[in-house]
Every structure is written in C-alpha cells, then in structure tokens.
Amino acid sequence: MSKHFRIKGHGRIDRSRLLTFTFDGKSYTGHQGDTLASALLANGVHLVGRSFKYHRPRGILGIGADEPNALVGIRRDAARYTPNLLATQVELYEGLNAVSQNRNPSLENDRMEVNDKFLSRFIPAGFYYKTFMWPKSAWDKWYEPRIREAAGLGIAPSQPDPDVYTQRYAHCDVLVIGAGPAGLAAAKEAAATGARVILADDRPVMGGSLLAAADTNISGQGISGDGENWFSAGAWRNEVLEFLKAQPNVTLLPRTIAFGYYPHNWIGLCEKLTDHLAVLAKGAPRERLWQVRAAQVVIATGAIERPLVFPENDRPGIMLADAARSYLQEYGVAVGQKVAVVTAHDSGYRAAHELKAAGVEIAVIADIRGRSVVSDRAVQAGLNVLTDAKIEGTSGKLRVSSITVTAEGFRSNFACDVVLMAGGFTPSVHLFSQSRGKLVWDNKLQAYLPGESAEAERSAGASRGRFALAEALADGVDAGREAAQAAGFTPAGPAAYPQVTLKHAIGSGGYLGAAPTSADLSKAKAFVDWQNDVTAKDIVLATREGFLSIEHVKRYTTTGMATDQGKLSNINALGIVSEATGRSIPQIGLTTFRTPYTPITFGTLAGHARGMLFDPARVTAINDWAVGQGAAFEDVGNWKRAHYFPKRGEDLHAAVNRECVGVRKSVGIFDASTLGKIEIVGPDAAEFMNRFFVNAWTKLGVGKCRYGVLLREDGFVMDDGVVGRVAKDRFHVTTTTGGAARVLNMMEDYLQTEWGELKVWLTSTTEQWSVIAVQGPKAREVIAPLIEDLDISAEAFPHMSIGDGKICGVPLRLMRVSFTGELGFEVNVPAGYGRQVWEAIWERGKAFDMVPYGTETMHVLRAEKGYIIVGQETDGTVTPDDAGLSWAIGKAKPDFVGKRSLQRPALTSPDRKQLVGLISSDGRTVLEEGAQIVDPAAPKVPIGHVTSSYYSAVLGKPIALALVRGGRGRLGESLYVPMPEGVLGVQVAPTVFFDPEGARVNV
C-alpha cells in the first residue's frame, strides 16, 4: 500500500487525470472521479472539522448525504463562497479550494476545545434553558453572542451570489427517485412499456450500491434479450443505463436531489449543473429546480448505514463500515492501514473481508452479538474475531489510535488507525413520510418501513427493507411494472427477475440503542448525534426530566436537528429512549422529516427571483417625471410611489408642510394611478354590486359615484373605494392600492361559487388607466380648458360625478371625487398617454402655483378631513360602525357580504373601539402612531391606540386619529397617551378637523 492509501485495481476514478486541490491552504492531489472526502482519505487526512458544541476533533464518518462531520466551505473566487457543503458530495476538480469550519485558529489547535476539556460538565443538553435566565438583559448583550461565537457551522457568504439558477416544470408518467439496484430495475421496467420516465439520483454516477459491489454477478435477464448471460454488477449497471439512455421517453438526472414530496405527486428536484466543473461558462446556470408532477412515483432511495453508540465513538478515523468498503471499491482508497471493526450486523464482516483482500490489516472484529456462521467463517479466513464483545472506548487525540474491548472476561486494547462501525441499515423513508404516508415499525428489521400510502407512489428496494440485492432488484422490477400500469401502460410480456450471486452475503436486521459496555454512559461521551454533539447521557437526561415524546427529546437535546435531520441519530435515539422509559418504539413515535431532507441552496429555490425580480417594482407612467423632479419614493405593495417632493434644503416635514398649504391654498397634482381599478360589466352588474358591498347600488344613477365599503364575511372592513356607474350595466370600481388583487379574487370567488347565476364579467383595469388627481380650489380652472366633450361646471358636474370625454385629444374618464376635502378631479386616461396628459396639466398649473404632492401629503390632507385609510385606521377587527361609516350601509338591503356577522352581540357593543380625533393638550407634540391610550381613572389599562398622527401646517397644530373604546361617547374627555418623553394629555375630538361643513369640496 502506498503512503497515499490508494489501492491498485480498485475504484472507478480516472488515474490518468491528476488533480490538485487545497484544504485549509495545504495542497493535495487526487484524481478525476474523486470526491473531496475520498481524495482527503487517499492523502491520509481524516481530521476535517470540529464539533458543534464541544469543538472535539471530527473526521469523515460516511460516504454520502448522511455525513454529519465533514462540512466544508468551498471558495471559487471572492464572490463565490459556499459553506456547509458535505465533503462526501463535493466532486473534485482542478484547483478546488476547500476550508474547514467551526475552528479557531486551526483544526489541530482549536482554542474552543476548552469546552470539551473543562466546560462540558456545565453544558449538558438544555443547559441554556436553565442557565441563562438571569439577568434578562444579559441574554441579548452577553450570553447569546458568546454561544453563537462558540457553536455553529459555516460562515455565511458576505457578498451577493453571482451565479444563475434556473427552474423548470415537468410532467412524467413515472418518476423514479434513486438509481440504485431497485431504481434502475424500476426505471428499465417502466420505460419498456413506453411510459415517460424520469430517473433522478443525487450522485454524479448512477448505480448506488452496485458501484461498490465487488465479487457480485447479476444475470442478464431482461437485458440484451438474453437470460443466460451473467454480468458483473458494474457491467449489469452499464447495460441498464445504456438501455435507458437510448429510450426517447426517458430522462436521466444525475446529481439531482429529490428534496421534497408535496401533495398530488408534486416533487421538488434540485439538479446540480456546474459545481463539479473547474471552469464555469459565463452565464451558465449553477443549479436547476425541477418541479415535477408525476402520475406515479417509485421511491428507491435505499438505506442509511446505522452507526453504533459506544464511549468515545467520535474520534477522527472512526467510520461507518460499509462507507469504508465503498471508498475502497469506488475510489480505490484504503481508509487506514490497521482497522478494527465493531459490528452488530453481517455487513461489518463483508467490509473486513474486502479490506483484508485489498491488503489492509484487520486488527480485530468485535461483534457485540454471539457466535454465528458468519463469525466462524471470518475466523476460518484468518480474522481475529471476538463475539459477545463490549466496547469500552477508544483513545487518540486527532485520530483514533486504539480501541478497548471486553470479551470472554478479558479486557483487551487493540492498536488501530481506523475503527469501523456496522449497526445495520435504516431504510430512507423521508420522502414517503413527506408524502403523508403512514410508517409502520418492523420489529425484525428494527426499523420503520413504508406502510399505507397517501399518494400515487410505491417504495422499492432497501427503502422498504429489501436489503438483499436479489430482493431489491426483484422489488424494483415489480415497482416499475406496477407504476407503469397504474399510469395506463401495458408491459410487453411477463416480468424477468435478475438473479444474483455474491461472495459475501449480508443478513437483515439491525441494532439500535447504546452498544454493550461496562463503562458508565452517564459519564462517558457516547455520541448519538455527531453533528449536534448529543450523547446517550443527554437523551437519558431528557427522559429523566420528563420529555417522553421523541419530538420533545429532539428539541430538548437537539438530536436530529440542523442539516443532518437525524439521518444517523434518529433510530439510535429511539432505542435509548425506549430502553430508558420501558416503552416500545411505536409508542415513542418518530420525528418529522422536513423538506429539504438533504440541504439545497437558497439560490435553487429563488431561481430568477432576485433583485428586482424577487419583488418586482411596479411603476406608473408618471414615475420618470417624478424621478426628474427629485421625488423621494416609498414602497406601497409592489408600487413605487412618490412620497414627497423636496426642494433644496427641505426635509420630509418641511416639504409636506409646503405641499399641504399649496393644495389647500391653490392646487396640487397627485399620481393616483396605483389605485386598484376593476370594471364590472353585465346585465346583473348592479345586483352583483348590491350583494357585494354594504352600500345600495341599484338606484345609483348613471354618471354618479358613491363611496363603497367592502366587508369580509366576519363583518370587518376589508377595503373601500369610490365606485362610478358609467352605464346601466357597467361600474368603474376603485380599491386601495394594496387591496386590488384580494378584492378581485374575492369577487371572482363569490361569482364562481355563490352567485353563478349572475351574468357579470370582471376585468382588472389597474394597469390600463393612469389616474391624475388634481385637487384644490383652482382645480377646475386648471383642467377645464384641456377638456373636450364634457361640461365640468359645478352645476353640470357636481361632486361625486363621473363622465367620459377627451383631454388633450386623449380619451378621458373623469371623476369628480376628493380625498383631500377640496374641489377635486381624478383624470383617468389610457396609461400610454399618462405622462403626456400629466405634463399638459402641469404646464397649465404653473400659472396657479400648482404643487406636485406625494403620499405623505395625501395622508395629512385626508386626516384633516377624517377620511380613513384601510389598513391604517383598520386592523382587521374594525366594523363600519367602529370607523364611523354606518351611514354607508344600505339599511333596506336584504343581504350583503358580512351583514349577518354585523348582528353579532360582540360587534354591536357600545363599548367597542370607535374612531375619534385626538388633540394634544400641549398643542405641539405629534403623537406616535401605535401609541396606547389610557383613561386617567385606570391608567394601567389601555383603552385604544393612535392610528394616524401628523402635524397640520394648515391648522398650525398636530392632529391624530385613534380607535378608543366607546370613543364617540367620550368627546371632550381628557385621556393620556404614554410617550417616550413622558405621559401626554390629549382631548377626544370629532374626526373632522378641517372644514367640517364640507363647503370646500362642493364649490
């Protein structure tokens, strides 16, 4: 054996292609086809990380997605850094730059190792729940920052991700998840029927356990038309893949993780496209999200090797036995020179035999079971076997150096550089569980298996406990045929089941819980969850403190949490809880498998939804004009709206004061295009409106407008807006900016599910109209000369009128409405003409000192008039009466949405919070919005809160609106508002502060 631990004649790596890579700044070499983990092991490197809590040295434990220790960061350049990648899944490429995590300053010398040596007794499971309770202020300032500094995984990237991620939707007849023996057999069988098949596997090379199946032969039944031929496992795999590649109805997806099973056979797949490449093509996507809707699903995700729990079982060099065997057969890597095997399953012997045949010295096989045929054969092969063994512990600092075993009354210490654990196999049932299928406990296999299905799926192979290769292949054949038939396809002939011969067969079953030892597990560290530093004594402590459900044990100890999700730990944790509580495992239950079970990047889920595409900005036709005027903007939903228009030296308050005075004194112009607009058309349009809104609509005349209020079914205000009747069968409905979509959705819902007999059509026209609000005493003088075919005099076009005409030669829908309390018009023109018409009005308005104003000024002006804003004066618990809108309710209407709810006693109580005005007693303090309001008679009991608060430059004082319990009956009362500067007195006033007679709006 060479010093680099490569074994000639083994592995599928390309030894002719030497690759150079670095780990923690040190240069190493590997080969094309290696993973980072296999290349490190080939260089004799086992130490790859430090543990989460204790900062103990940790090494590579497994070979796939179940690896808990070997989490690394990969840096391609300054902007491309990805933490928390599994070294077992990172494919080697030239120049790969990997770094270890959770250590300072280095893996070999980590100053936080003090946690393990001196502090571990003080930080058992749940210690933070008990220790950091006092003083309260210390948690945020001291405790939490220190804990987060000491514990954790990788460091989050500091720069934006420069890579591209793409997404795709796909449909298929049969989706096969997992390309191991059962998955390949299922895909081949389904594809042969003509069904559209997608075969997805998370590894770069398909084949699963067949990739490491040495001394195994499979019959050629069903391949090449010849049932007499026998293939090696690798050759059989190649034949099947060649067959699948040749089929036009088959899609093969290697490097693809099935991360989530959602209702109606909707599966999320993450395909890695470029992470394995040394040179990235410009613009090439890094990953692709497949959202697959499958008629039938075959889950062939295999099984996870089960570790053993014994003292000091976490040192670098302690690995899973079948993983070590796979490193040998797949990558030509011997994981050590002198190996001890601790086993409770026949697979441990298989690993020992194959490693010995490759020239690796086997120090001992310690079988915690009794003597068997398998152990006798190992003795006959010259292996040192101890049965009925107890594992007392291991030694070694940065790598295991020995193991101590008690057997037949003798305690022995065996020198070794690797310890292999074989506890059996746990079926991968996470996707089945996510599909809402029912899991059942198999006492013989000591594992949960798929039971009753909730979706159109079936499990096959090791994922449902068929561990023997022949059984897995046959199960895959049956699953593929059944899935294709269920999808409507007919197999051409009878099923052909491949036969298998193999040198080292393995039995079924498995061991769970803590392995036998005479050591005191209440003192020794016997790890159950490597990633979260959870020991057997932590789990026993949790049961002793009353946590009996495995879900509670999980949260108290953190076992099975984080990116690992209990792949290795869950089943042993169940065994320990069972033993500690005397209950069976089905009584204890099983933790929930969440998506994604195997981690994927945020980029995959986001796809192109980033930057402006993540939260698309909607802009009006006038937006660029506002930008040119130096407007400050705010986001209202997805819309960009001008907040205010500052002049040089003005802040928000100065600009708003100037704009308010300008509108009240002369005229202002406001972009109201973002208001929702819905066209309601049809012979039954008035009846639909009557049923939907609280107001009466059948008698509203053509050319007239009305303020409309919409309730939810529970009687609370949902939205409001002005509605104009433009024809007998046509209404122009406006909504709040943020409410347009939900109002239209609610309308469609009622029309389709409740009132299907009504002849009504709904059309969203929000984007079609630009709306220019011209408000102020001079508004008519500004726009009248620009308008054709429409008389807008006070007599011909009074307040709350609507009519069509032209403005600047452009089609016009004009509404005389006001949200300021001034003479006001809303000019609706096709959006394509919005900028043109706006600029024409602006030019006319300059002679009248017109001011452009933004949303903040609009808020102040409407508050001066007591007009509400839905979502500000309402919070989802406000009725029309609470908001002072009882006048809007059609008293003679037999029904409308929410009417019956308004009759509930709780909604008619006179003690409900009602909208009122507030005036500060000192005449200068602007109240904080959201501030609580109290009665001097009971100063500790809030009776309401401030909903809107502003300084009114027109009135020369601050004003506020508030919801106060029994508010309308408190007019003139003095109340208190606690403020940061102290308690402030306020007087309850009517909601209308300016022009209470409404004379200005009717000029």
CSV table of N, CA and C in Angstrom, one decimal, residues 865 992 994-1002:
chain,number,residue,atom,x,y,z
A,865,LYS,N,-59.5,65.8,7.2
A,865,LYS,CA,-60.9,65.6,6.9
A,865,LYS,C,-61.5,64.4,7.6
A,992,VAL,N,-63.2,65.1,12.1
A,992,VAL,CA,-63.0,66.1,11.1
A,992,VAL,C,-62.4,67.4,11.7
A,994,PHE,N,-60.9,69.9,9.7
A,994,PHE,CA,-60.8,71.0,8.8
A,994,PHE,C,-62.1,71.0,8.0
A,995,ASP,N,-62.7,72.2,7.8
A,995,ASP,CA,-63.9,72.4,7.0
A,995,ASP,C,-64.9,71.3,7.4
A,996,PRO,N,-65.4,71.3,8.6
A,996,PRO,CA,-66.4,70.3,9.0
A,996,PRO,C,-67.7,70.4,8.2
A,997,GLU,N,-68.0,71.5,7.7
A,997,GLU,CA,-69.3,71.6,6.9
A,997,GLU,C,-69.1,71.0,5.5
A,998,GLY,N,-67.9,70.8,5.0
A,998,GLY,CA,-67.7,70.3,3.7
A,998,GLY,C,-68.0,71.2,2.6
A,999,ALA,N,-67.9,72.5,2.9
A,999,ALA,CA,-68.2,73.5,1.8
A,999,ALA,C,-67.2,73.5,0.7
A,1000,ARG,N,-65.9,73.3,1.0
A,1000,ARG,CA,-64.8,73.4,0.0
A,1000,ARG,C,-64.9,72.4,-1.1
A,1001,VAL,N,-65.5,71.2,-0.7
A,1001,VAL,CA,-65.5,70.1,-1.7
A,1001,VAL,C,-66.6,70.4,-2.8
A,1002,ASN,N,-67.6,71.2,-2.4
A,1002,ASN,CA,-68.7,71.4,-3.3
A,1002,ASN,C,-68.7,72.6,-4.1
